[in-house]
Amino acid sequence: MRVRTVTLANYRNYEQQSIEASPSVNIFLGRNAQGKTNILEGIWYAALGRSHRARTDAELIRWNEEAGRLSLETERRGVKYALEFRFFRNRRRQIFLGGQPIPTRDLIGTLNVVLFSPEDLLFVKGAPEGRRRFLNMELSQADATYFYDLAVYTRLLSQRNALLKRLRERGGRPEELQPWDVQLAEKAVRVVQKRQEAVKKLSDLAGEVHQRLTGGEEKLTIEYRRHGPDEVAETLLSWYNNTLRDSAAADIRRGSTGVGPHLDDLILKVNGAELRAYGSQGQQRTGVLSLKLAELEFLRKATGEYPVLLLDDVMSELDGGRRKELLSFLQRENIQTFITATDAAYFPAVIPGTVFTVEQGTIREAAAGKGHEREESEEF
């Protein structure tokens, strides 16, 4: 799986720009606020149909323009795909695959990506919402049925919450919730079971990576924590049905549903202790790096190919040993990677790929060929 070309037209700060990507490492060097992250955002958007940092598609359109376009040529198992996204100020976007319009659900799985950004270093200490989003994005790329189940669950949850607010404000019978509860419980079980299976695999993979990164001194585990008791006497489906029924009065007062996978969490532990509460900053960063590398392997096992890796300005956040280990792993496994950085000194003297410079929305290839050699005065 690889990205062959990326074309940006009135996208963010790019008027018109096209790059041909190396199948190995692609490094984008430049000062802050020049447009480096916009490139990675575009690749992420092409894979998942959403930005990881914009609230609306209109934010992706270049200032003072009414429309923008993002195009990628990708390749998966020898088959080429042409993806195109057209953005508009006052109407919905359009998605094209091979020149034909498609809905978002048909986009998922065409291109798989893993993103590692500085914000991910807050993954451990941040709110559960970020950890759920990570799990949802990973599973949606690996399993199209999970993407569908999650979408249906989210829609049912929204409809139930709307009914709860109406019952709170206008009155009515709590029994009106029962049809929604049955459907919501069924989808909740499907979402949770798939999450639990994935987390078990992810924990094993991340544990292996973490042991290599720490020289065998630390054992990392990941647990899925449901919003409720760890053990239930009945089946999970019965538990959700009973809990939704029994909590109806409290849900009406609150105006929202108080149980379900939309409130669950991931717990990372090192040597049995919760990383969030007891881990040092260094341990937390190593834990996140282990998780991201495990995500690559998880998607490879699920799809048969490594995803494209996006590293947004994280090299400066890792020490020299972690940078070297990460780059060696990428080269050894032949993973196509897009990296943004402000300093070439974060990389070895000879880079197995292509280096681009980015300045004020203009991208230039720094050197032709498969490798790029830094100035000898710079040290890794």
mmCIF file of C-alpha atoms in Angstrom:
data_model
loop_
_atom_site.group_PDB
_atom_site.id
_atom_site.type_symbol
_atom_site.label_atom_id
_atom_site.label_comp_id
_atom_site.label_asym_id
_atom_site.label_seq_id
_atom_site.Cartn_x
_atom_site.Cartn_y
_atom_site.Cartn_z
ATOM 1 C CA MET A 1 0.000 0.000 0.000
ATOM 2 C CA ARG A 2 1.405 3.345 -0.986
ATOM 3 C CA VAL A 3 0.640 6.889 -2.018
ATOM 4 C CA ARG A 4 2.043 7.682 -5.468
ATOM 5 C CA THR A 5 1.050 11.335 -5.929
ATOM 6 C CA VAL A 6 -0.639 14.083 -3.927
ATOM 7 C CA THR A 7 -2.209 17.133 -5.584
ATOM 8 C CA LEU A 8 -3.541 20.124 -3.653
ATOM 9 C CA ALA A 9 -5.567 22.904 -5.300
ATOM 10 C CA ASN A 10 -6.780 25.795 -3.142
ATOM 11 C CA TYR A 11 -6.301 23.465 -0.192
ATOM 12 C CA ARG A 12 -5.250 25.215 3.038
ATOM 13 C CA ASN A 13 -2.330 27.483 2.087
ATOM 14 C CA TYR A 14 -1.636 25.744 -1.246
ATOM 15 C CA GLU A 15 -2.821 27.363 -4.461
ATOM 16 C CA GLN A 16 -1.660 24.576 -6.756
ATOM 17 C CA GLN A 17 0.869 21.939 -5.740
ATOM 18 C CA SER A 18 1.622 18.363 -6.755
ATOM 19 C CA ILE A 19 4.248 15.953 -5.441
ATOM 20 C CA GLU A 20 5.414 12.497 -6.471
ATOM 21 C CA ALA A 21 6.029 10.452 -3.336
ATOM 22 C CA SER A 22 8.850 8.027 -2.682
ATOM 23 C CA PRO A 23 7.727 4.476 -1.810
ATOM 24 C CA SER A 24 9.984 4.649 1.262
ATOM 25 C CA VAL A 25 10.572 7.776 3.361
ATOM 26 C CA ASN A 26 9.313 11.256 2.443
ATOM 27 C CA ILE A 27 10.612 14.086 4.629
ATOM 28 C CA PHE A 28 9.150 17.589 4.527
ATOM 29 C CA LEU A 29 11.493 20.165 6.039
ATOM 30 C CA GLY A 30 10.630 23.755 6.830
ATOM 31 C CA ARG A 31 9.915 26.302 9.515
ATOM 32 C CA ASN A 32 6.664 26.203 11.433
ATOM 33 C CA ALA A 33 3.461 27.458 9.748
ATOM 34 C CA GLN A 34 4.718 26.840 6.207
ATOM 35 C CA GLY A 35 2.222 24.086 5.288
ATOM 36 C CA LYS A 36 4.027 20.863 6.182
ATOM 37 C CA THR A 37 1.207 19.431 8.285
ATOM 38 C CA ASN A 38 -1.323 20.263 5.576
ATOM 39 C CA ILE A 39 0.238 17.577 3.380
ATOM 40 C CA LEU A 40 -0.159 14.904 6.035
ATOM 41 C CA GLU A 41 -3.667 16.124 6.792
ATOM 42 C CA GLY A 42 -4.576 15.637 3.129
ATOM 43 C CA ILE A 43 -3.357 12.026 3.131
ATOM 44 C CA TRP A 44 -5.224 11.316 6.380
ATOM 45 C CA TYR A 45 -8.364 12.894 4.922
ATOM 46 C CA ALA A 46 -8.129 10.709 1.824
ATOM 47 C CA ALA A 47 -8.045 7.583 3.975
ATOM 48 C CA LEU A 48 -10.824 8.392 6.421
ATOM 49 C CA GLY A 49 -12.922 11.123 4.844
ATOM 50 C CA ARG A 50 -12.291 13.562 7.673
ATOM 51 C CA SER A 51 -9.598 15.881 8.985
ATOM 52 C CA HIS A 52 -7.848 15.179 12.271
ATOM 53 C CA ARG A 53 -7.812 18.894 13.131
ATOM 54 C CA ALA A 54 -10.512 20.779 11.162
ATOM 55 C CA ARG A 55 -14.078 20.971 12.433
ATOM 56 C CA THR A 56 -15.595 21.550 8.986
ATOM 57 C CA ASP A 57 -14.556 20.892 5.400
ATOM 58 C CA ALA A 58 -14.834 24.614 4.677
ATOM 59 C CA GLU A 59 -11.730 25.152 6.808
ATOM 60 C CA LEU A 60 -9.742 23.153 4.238
ATOM 61 C CA ILE A 61 -10.404 25.670 1.454
ATOM 62 C CA ARG A 62 -7.756 28.293 0.773
ATOM 63 C CA TRP A 63 -8.484 31.764 2.087
ATOM 64 C CA ASN A 64 -10.746 33.862 -0.169
ATOM 65 C CA GLU A 65 -11.527 30.889 -2.445
ATOM 66 C CA GLU A 66 -14.953 29.307 -2.883
ATOM 67 C CA ALA A 67 -13.799 25.755 -3.611
ATOM 68 C CA GLY A 68 -10.787 23.489 -3.122
ATOM 69 C CA ARG A 69 -9.611 20.108 -4.305
ATOM 70 C CA LEU A 70 -7.533 17.233 -2.941
ATOM 71 C CA SER A 71 -6.406 14.411 -5.254
ATOM 72 C CA LEU A 72 -4.321 11.317 -4.568
ATOM 73 C CA GLU A 73 -3.135 8.456 -6.712
ATOM 74 C CA THR A 74 -2.664 5.385 -4.539
ATOM 75 C CA GLU A 75 -1.717 1.763 -5.063
ATOM 76 C CA ARG A 76 -2.844 -1.331 -3.206
ATOM 77 C CA ARG A 77 -1.716 -4.835 -4.144
ATOM 78 C CA GLY A 78 -0.685 -3.599 -7.572
ATOM 79 C CA VAL A 79 -4.029 -1.890 -8.258
ATOM 80 C CA LYS A 80 -4.011 1.890 -8.689
ATOM 81 C CA TYR A 81 -6.769 4.078 -7.284
ATOM 82 C CA ALA A 82 -7.531 7.705 -8.117
ATOM 83 C CA LEU A 83 -9.136 9.549 -5.206
ATOM 84 C CA GLU A 84 -10.511 13.063 -5.492
ATOM 85 C CA PHE A 85 -12.243 15.312 -2.972
ATOM 86 C CA ARG A 86 -13.939 18.573 -3.929
ATOM 87 C CA PHE A 87 -14.748 21.065 -1.188
ATOM 88 C CA PHE A 88 -17.218 23.942 -1.336
ATOM 89 C CA ARG A 89 -18.054 26.844 0.954
ATOM 90 C CA ASN A 90 -21.821 26.520 0.738
ATOM 91 C CA ARG A 91 -22.546 22.894 -0.116
ATOM 92 C CA ARG A 92 -21.477 19.368 0.707
ATOM 93 C CA ARG A 93 -18.203 17.944 -0.484
ATOM 94 C CA GLN A 94 -17.956 15.434 -3.295
ATOM 95 C CA ILE A 95 -15.847 12.242 -3.242
ATOM 96 C CA PHE A 96 -14.723 10.458 -6.402
ATOM 97 C CA LEU A 97 -13.038 7.074 -6.768
ATOM 98 C CA GLY A 98 -11.775 6.362 -10.264
ATOM 99 C CA GLY A 99 -13.795 9.328 -11.492
ATOM 100 C CA GLN A 100 -17.072 7.991 -10.074
ATOM 101 C CA PRO A 101 -18.872 9.635 -7.113
ATOM 102 C CA ILE A 102 -18.988 7.476 -3.962
ATOM 103 C CA PRO A 103 -20.338 7.795 -0.397
ATOM 104 C CA THR A 104 -17.910 7.939 2.515
ATOM 105 C CA ARG A 105 -18.578 4.332 3.518
ATOM 106 C CA ASP A 106 -17.109 3.141 0.181
ATOM 107 C CA LEU A 107 -13.966 5.162 0.805
ATOM 108 C CA ILE A 108 -12.920 3.379 4.012
ATOM 109 C CA GLY A 109 -10.256 0.747 3.369
ATOM 110 C CA THR A 110 -9.068 2.125 0.031
ATOM 111 C CA LEU A 111 -6.087 3.685 1.785
ATOM 112 C CA ASN A 112 -4.999 2.826 5.334
ATOM 113 C CA VAL A 113 -2.919 5.250 7.403
ATOM 114 C CA VAL A 114 -1.474 5.635 10.882
ATOM 115 C CA LEU A 115 -0.856 9.161 12.188
ATOM 116 C CA PHE A 116 1.577 10.027 14.977
ATOM 117 C CA SER A 117 1.558 13.682 16.033
ATOM 118 C CA PRO A 118 2.774 15.624 19.089
ATOM 119 C CA GLU A 119 -0.806 15.622 20.390
ATOM 120 C CA ASP A 120 -0.587 11.822 20.612
ATOM 121 C CA LEU A 121 2.025 12.215 23.326
ATOM 122 C CA LEU A 122 -0.909 13.384 25.463
ATOM 123 C CA PHE A 123 -2.743 10.160 24.597
ATOM 124 C CA VAL A 124 -2.142 8.591 27.989
ATOM 125 C CA LYS A 125 -3.040 11.626 30.122
ATOM 126 C CA GLY A 126 -5.746 13.010 27.874
ATOM 127 C CA ALA A 127 -9.496 12.469 27.993
ATOM 128 C CA PRO A 128 -11.024 9.050 27.154
ATOM 129 C CA GLU A 129 -12.540 10.579 24.004
ATOM 130 C CA GLY A 130 -9.118 10.640 22.343
ATOM 131 C CA ARG A 131 -8.451 6.982 23.135
ATOM 132 C CA ARG A 132 -11.878 5.959 21.838
ATOM 133 C CA ARG A 133 -11.244 7.951 18.648
ATOM 134 C CA PHE A 134 -7.929 6.147 18.168
ATOM 135 C CA LEU A 135 -9.626 2.768 18.527
ATOM 136 C CA ASN A 136 -12.494 3.712 16.220
ATOM 137 C CA MET A 137 -10.167 4.939 13.474
ATOM 138 C CA GLU A 138 -7.998 1.843 13.676
ATOM 139 C CA LEU A 139 -10.875 -0.626 13.653
ATOM 140 C CA SER A 140 -12.763 1.210 10.903
ATOM 141 C CA GLN A 141 -9.770 0.804 8.599
ATOM 142 C CA ALA A 142 -9.341 -2.863 9.473
ATOM 143 C CA ASP A 143 -13.008 -3.914 9.433
ATOM 144 C CA ALA A 144 -15.696 -2.350 7.245
ATOM 145 C CA THR A 145 -18.466 -3.975 9.321
ATOM 146 C CA TYR A 146 -17.166 -2.203 12.427
ATOM 147 C CA PHE A 147 -17.359 1.131 10.606
ATOM 148 C CA TYR A 148 -20.994 0.356 9.729
ATOM 149 C CA ASP A 149 -21.908 -0.856 13.243
ATOM 150 C CA LEU A 150 -20.321 2.205 14.832
ATOM 151 C CA ALA A 151 -22.141 4.538 12.436
ATOM 152 C CA VAL A 152 -25.486 2.902 13.227
ATOM 153 C CA TYR A 153 -24.784 2.956 16.974
ATOM 154 C CA THR A 154 -23.873 6.652 16.807
ATOM 155 C CA ARG A 155 -27.064 7.469 14.918
ATOM 156 C CA LEU A 156 -29.227 5.474 17.361
ATOM 157 C CA LEU A 157 -27.513 7.148 20.298
ATOM 158 C CA SER A 158 -28.225 10.580 18.857
ATOM 159 C CA GLN A 159 -31.880 9.696 18.310
ATOM 160 C CA ARG A 160 -32.275 8.275 21.824
ATOM 161 C CA ASN A 161 -30.646 11.370 23.320
ATOM 162 C CA ALA A 162 -33.028 13.587 21.356
ATOM 163 C CA LEU A 163 -35.972 11.630 22.770
ATOM 164 C CA LEU A 164 -34.541 11.900 26.295
ATOM 165 C CA LYS A 165 -34.390 15.681 25.994
ATOM 166 C CA ARG A 166 -37.933 15.820 24.653
ATOM 167 C CA LEU A 167 -39.209 13.690 27.548
ATOM 168 C CA ARG A 168 -37.369 15.944 29.995
ATOM 169 C CA GLU A 169 -38.740 19.158 28.531
ATOM 170 C CA ARG A 170 -42.261 18.133 27.472
ATOM 171 C CA GLY A 171 -43.001 15.055 29.526
ATOM 172 C CA GLY A 172 -44.180 11.680 28.297
ATOM 173 C CA ARG A 173 -43.871 7.993 29.056
ATOM 174 C CA PRO A 174 -40.405 6.478 29.664
ATOM 175 C CA GLU A 175 -41.688 3.387 27.832
ATOM 176 C CA GLU A 176 -41.174 5.336 24.608
ATOM 177 C CA LEU A 177 -37.463 4.610 25.022
ATOM 178 C CA GLN A 178 -37.865 0.843 24.819
ATOM 179 C CA PRO A 179 -37.683 0.440 20.992
ATOM 180 C CA TRP A 180 -34.527 2.552 20.914
ATOM 181 C CA ASP A 181 -33.015 0.625 23.848
ATOM 182 C CA VAL A 182 -33.367 -2.714 22.056
ATOM 183 C CA GLN A 183 -31.604 -1.460 18.933
ATOM 184 C CA LEU A 184 -28.953 0.450 20.867
ATOM 185 C CA ALA A 185 -28.117 -2.549 23.070
ATOM 186 C CA GLU A 186 -27.686 -4.818 20.050
ATOM 187 C CA LYS A 187 -25.260 -2.456 18.328
ATOM 188 C CA ALA A 188 -23.449 -1.695 21.600
ATOM 189 C CA VAL A 189 -22.632 -5.392 22.015
ATOM 190 C CA ARG A 190 -21.275 -5.640 18.459
ATOM 191 C CA VAL A 191 -19.095 -2.545 18.901
ATOM 192 C CA VAL A 192 -17.771 -3.587 22.320
ATOM 193 C CA GLN A 193 -17.002 -7.172 21.325
ATOM 194 C CA LYS A 194 -14.998 -6.055 18.296
ATOM 195 C CA ARG A 195 -13.170 -3.489 20.395
ATOM 196 C CA GLN A 196 -12.302 -6.075 23.046
ATOM 197 C CA GLU A 197 -10.935 -8.497 20.443
ATOM 198 C CA ALA A 198 -8.863 -5.741 18.838
ATOM 199 C CA VAL A 199 -7.476 -4.468 22.146
ATOM 200 C CA LYS A 200 -6.309 -7.953 23.104
ATOM 201 C CA LYS A 201 -4.358 -8.251 19.846
ATOM 202 C CA LEU A 202 -3.083 -4.687 20.149
ATOM 203 C CA SER A 203 -1.909 -5.307 23.714
ATOM 204 C CA ASP A 204 0.152 -8.312 22.638
ATOM 205 C CA LEU A 205 1.736 -6.412 19.735
ATOM 206 C CA ALA A 206 2.434 -3.268 21.769
ATOM 207 C CA GLY A 207 3.907 -5.361 24.572
ATOM 208 C CA GLU A 208 6.450 -6.906 22.200
ATOM 209 C CA VAL A 209 7.429 -3.520 20.765
ATOM 210 C CA HIS A 210 7.694 -1.946 24.211
ATOM 211 C CA GLN A 211 10.001 -4.653 25.472
ATOM 212 C CA ARG A 212 12.357 -3.977 22.549
ATOM 213 C CA LEU A 213 12.274 -0.236 23.169
ATOM 214 C CA THR A 214 13.008 -0.632 26.894
ATOM 215 C CA GLY A 215 15.536 -3.426 26.636
ATOM 216 C CA GLY A 216 13.138 -5.880 28.270
ATOM 217 C CA GLU A 217 12.835 -3.826 31.465
ATOM 218 C CA GLU A 218 9.155 -2.881 31.081
ATOM 219 C CA LYS A 219 6.005 -4.795 30.189
ATOM 220 C CA LEU A 220 3.231 -2.768 28.556
ATOM 221 C CA THR A 221 -0.368 -3.992 28.585
ATOM 222 C CA ILE A 222 -3.551 -2.411 27.240
ATOM 223 C CA GLU A 223 -7.002 -3.098 28.662
ATOM 224 C CA TYR A 224 -10.485 -2.240 27.446
ATOM 225 C CA ARG A 225 -12.575 -0.770 30.255
ATOM 226 C CA ARG A 226 -16.327 -0.701 29.860
ATOM 227 C CA HIS A 227 -18.330 2.068 31.524
ATOM 228 C CA GLY A 228 -19.860 -0.229 34.135
ATOM 229 C CA PRO A 229 -18.926 -3.271 36.231
ATOM 230 C CA ASP A 230 -16.035 -5.390 34.993
ATOM 231 C CA GLU A 231 -18.091 -8.556 35.309
ATOM 232 C CA VAL A 232 -21.804 -9.041 34.646
ATOM 233 C CA ALA A 233 -23.914 -11.986 35.736
ATOM 234 C CA GLU A 234 -26.009 -12.127 32.541
ATOM 235 C CA THR A 235 -24.983 -11.856 28.912
ATOM 236 C CA LEU A 236 -23.680 -8.505 27.747
ATOM 237 C CA LEU A 237 -26.806 -7.984 25.635
ATOM 238 C CA SER A 238 -29.077 -8.580 28.624
ATOM 239 C CA TRP A 239 -26.940 -6.296 30.752
ATOM 240 C CA TYR A 240 -27.216 -3.413 28.293
ATOM 241 C CA ASN A 241 -30.970 -3.910 27.920
ATOM 242 C CA ASN A 242 -31.517 -4.055 31.683
ATOM 243 C CA THR A 243 -29.204 -1.149 32.443
ATOM 244 C CA LEU A 244 -30.770 1.098 29.800
ATOM 245 C CA ARG A 245 -34.224 0.304 31.198
ATOM 246 C CA ASP A 246 -33.229 0.802 34.841
ATOM 247 C CA SER A 247 -31.401 4.074 34.150
ATOM 248 C CA ALA A 248 -34.204 5.601 32.078
ATOM 249 C CA ALA A 249 -35.273 8.076 34.782
ATOM 250 C CA ALA A 250 -31.697 9.279 35.366
ATOM 251 C CA ASP A 251 -31.085 9.509 31.621
ATOM 252 C CA ILE A 252 -34.203 11.662 31.175
ATOM 253 C CA ARG A 253 -33.100 14.040 33.940
ATOM 254 C CA ARG A 254 -29.645 14.295 32.350
ATOM 255 C CA GLY A 255 -30.875 14.376 28.771
ATOM 256 C CA SER A 256 -28.252 11.867 27.623
ATOM 257 C CA THR A 257 -27.523 8.146 27.659
ATOM 258 C CA GLY A 258 -25.374 7.144 30.633
ATOM 259 C CA VAL A 259 -24.151 3.740 29.487
ATOM 260 C CA GLY A 260 -22.600 2.389 26.313
ATOM 261 C CA PRO A 261 -19.382 2.182 24.293
ATOM 262 C CA HIS A 262 -19.446 5.953 23.772
ATOM 263 C CA LEU A 263 -18.239 6.197 27.407
ATOM 264 C CA ASP A 264 -15.694 3.337 27.460
ATOM 265 C CA ASP A 265 -11.928 3.766 27.756
ATOM 266 C CA LEU A 266 -8.498 2.230 27.140
ATOM 267 C CA ILE A 267 -6.151 1.692 30.077
ATOM 268 C CA LEU A 268 -2.386 1.440 29.505
ATOM 269 C CA LYS A 269 -0.264 -0.200 32.182
ATOM 270 C CA VAL A 270 3.476 -0.688 32.625
ATOM 271 C CA ASN A 271 4.546 -3.517 34.912
ATOM 272 C CA GLY A 272 0.985 -3.631 36.238
ATOM 273 C CA ALA A 273 0.732 0.063 37.193
ATOM 274 C CA GLU A 274 -1.525 2.476 35.286
ATOM 275 C CA LEU A 275 0.663 4.597 33.037
ATOM 276 C CA ARG A 276 -1.653 7.586 33.347
ATOM 277 C CA ALA A 277 -1.316 7.831 37.125
ATOM 278 C CA TYR A 278 2.116 6.412 37.851
ATOM 279 C CA GLY A 279 4.196 6.593 34.662
ATOM 280 C CA SER A 280 6.907 9.187 34.148
ATOM 281 C CA GLN A 281 6.742 11.466 31.100
ATOM 282 C CA GLY A 282 9.404 9.339 29.421
ATOM 283 C CA GLN A 283 7.483 6.145 30.125
ATOM 284 C CA GLN A 284 4.291 7.661 28.767
ATOM 285 C CA ARG A 285 5.990 8.756 25.546
ATOM 286 C CA THR A 286 7.563 5.335 25.071
ATOM 287 C CA GLY A 287 4.172 3.746 25.701
ATOM 288 C CA VAL A 288 2.552 5.870 22.986
ATOM 289 C CA LEU A 289 5.368 5.101 20.530
ATOM 290 C CA SER A 290 4.918 1.383 21.242
ATOM 291 C CA LEU A 291 1.187 1.709 20.648
ATOM 292 C CA LYS A 292 1.667 3.474 17.298
ATOM 293 C CA LEU A 293 4.156 0.886 16.057
ATOM 294 C CA ALA A 294 1.781 -1.847 17.215
ATOM 295 C CA GLU A 295 -1.012 -0.155 15.251
ATOM 296 C CA LEU A 296 1.069 -0.567 12.082
ATOM 297 C CA GLU A 297 1.432 -4.299 12.709
ATOM 298 C CA PHE A 298 -2.231 -4.670 13.678
ATOM 299 C CA LEU A 299 -3.377 -3.185 10.371
ATOM 300 C CA ARG A 300 -0.841 -5.285 8.445
ATOM 301 C CA LYS A 301 -2.234 -8.462 9.982
ATOM 302 C CA ALA A 302 -5.819 -7.333 9.322
ATOM 303 C CA THR A 303 -5.351 -6.166 5.723
ATOM 304 C CA GLY A 304 -2.233 -7.976 4.496
ATOM 305 C CA GLU A 305 -0.240 -4.749 3.989
ATOM 306 C CA TYR A 306 1.396 -2.121 6.137
ATOM 307 C CA PRO A 307 -0.515 1.168 6.197
ATOM 308 C CA VAL A 308 1.092 4.461 5.240
ATOM 309 C CA LEU A 309 2.685 6.104 8.283
ATOM 310 C CA LEU A 310 2.348 9.844 8.925
ATOM 311 C CA LEU A 311 4.764 11.374 11.452
ATOM 312 C CA ASP A 312 3.904 14.993 12.145
ATOM 313 C CA ASP A 313 6.740 16.820 13.907
ATOM 314 C CA VAL A 314 7.377 14.058 16.436
ATOM 315 C CA MET A 315 11.094 13.544 15.797
ATOM 316 C CA SER A 316 11.903 16.521 18.018
ATOM 317 C CA GLU A 317 9.874 14.925 20.818
ATOM 318 C CA LEU A 318 11.894 11.681 20.775
ATOM 319 C CA ASP A 319 15.451 11.238 21.996
ATOM 320 C CA GLY A 320 18.200 10.125 19.632
ATOM 321 C CA GLY A 321 17.841 6.452 20.559
ATOM 322 C CA ARG A 322 14.095 6.421 19.933
ATOM 323 C CA ARG A 323 14.529 8.245 16.604
ATOM 324 C CA LYS A 324 17.155 5.756 15.479
ATOM 325 C CA GLU A 325 15.025 2.775 16.528
ATOM 326 C CA LEU A 326 11.990 4.199 14.739
ATOM 327 C CA LEU A 327 13.795 4.952 11.466
ATOM 328 C CA SER A 328 15.520 1.552 11.495
ATOM 329 C CA PHE A 329 12.156 -0.155 11.946
ATOM 330 C CA LEU A 330 10.599 1.779 9.054
ATOM 331 C CA GLN A 331 13.487 0.974 6.740
ATOM 332 C CA ARG A 332 13.591 -2.681 7.785
ATOM 333 C CA GLU A 333 9.855 -3.187 7.220
ATOM 334 C CA ASN A 334 9.754 -1.010 4.069
ATOM 335 C CA ILE A 335 6.893 1.153 5.344
ATOM 336 C CA GLN A 336 6.050 4.203 3.269
ATOM 337 C CA THR A 337 6.356 7.154 5.625
ATOM 338 C CA PHE A 338 5.650 10.880 5.426
ATOM 339 C CA ILE A 339 7.555 12.908 8.035
ATOM 340 C CA THR A 340 7.445 16.617 8.823
ATOM 341 C CA ALA A 341 10.315 18.263 10.697
ATOM 342 C CA THR A 342 11.962 21.630 11.212
ATOM 343 C CA ASP A 343 15.559 20.359 11.330
ATOM 344 C CA ALA A 344 17.444 17.929 9.070
ATOM 345 C CA ALA A 345 19.684 17.045 12.011
ATOM 346 C CA TYR A 346 16.981 14.687 13.311
ATOM 347 C CA PHE A 347 17.815 12.272 10.477
ATOM 348 C CA PRO A 348 20.832 10.171 9.478
ATOM 349 C CA ALA A 349 23.305 11.426 6.893
ATOM 350 C CA VAL A 350 21.827 9.328 4.070
ATOM 351 C CA ILE A 351 18.046 9.121 3.913
ATOM 352 C CA PRO A 352 16.473 6.222 1.932
ATOM 353 C CA GLY A 353 13.809 8.295 0.238
ATOM 354 C CA THR A 354 13.020 11.854 -0.813
ATOM 355 C CA VAL A 355 13.460 15.141 1.020
ATOM 356 C CA PHE A 356 11.209 18.102 0.252
ATOM 357 C CA THR A 357 11.514 21.674 1.462
ATOM 358 C CA VAL A 358 8.333 23.555 2.299
ATOM 359 C CA GLU A 359 8.132 27.336 2.360
ATOM 360 C CA GLN A 360 4.998 29.479 2.304
ATOM 361 C CA GLY A 361 2.853 26.900 0.546
ATOM 362 C CA THR A 362 5.486 25.862 -1.986
ATOM 363 C CA ILE A 363 7.015 22.374 -2.004
ATOM 364 C CA ARG A 364 10.327 21.656 -3.709
ATOM 365 C CA GLU A 365 12.198 18.391 -3.943
ATOM 366 C CA ALA A 366 15.570 18.880 -2.288
ATOM 367 C CA ALA A 367 17.386 16.130 -4.171
ATOM 368 C CA ALA A 368 16.674 13.674 -6.945
ATOM 369 C CA GLY A 369 17.122 9.948 -6.695
ATOM 370 C CA LYS A 370 16.441 7.478 -3.934
ATOM 371 C CA GLY A 371 18.664 8.967 -1.280
ATOM 372 C CA HIS A 372 19.427 12.364 0.121
ATOM 373 C CA GLU A 373 22.690 13.258 1.851
ATOM 374 C CA ARG A 374 22.796 15.924 4.519
ATOM 375 C CA GLU A 375 25.548 18.450 4.945
ATOM 376 C CA GLU A 376 28.501 16.764 6.608
ATOM 377 C CA SER A 377 28.602 19.436 9.283
ATOM 378 C CA GLU A 378 25.248 18.255 10.615
ATOM 379 C CA GLU A 379 25.291 15.456 13.130
ATOM 380 C CA PHE A 380 22.696 12.831 13.849
#
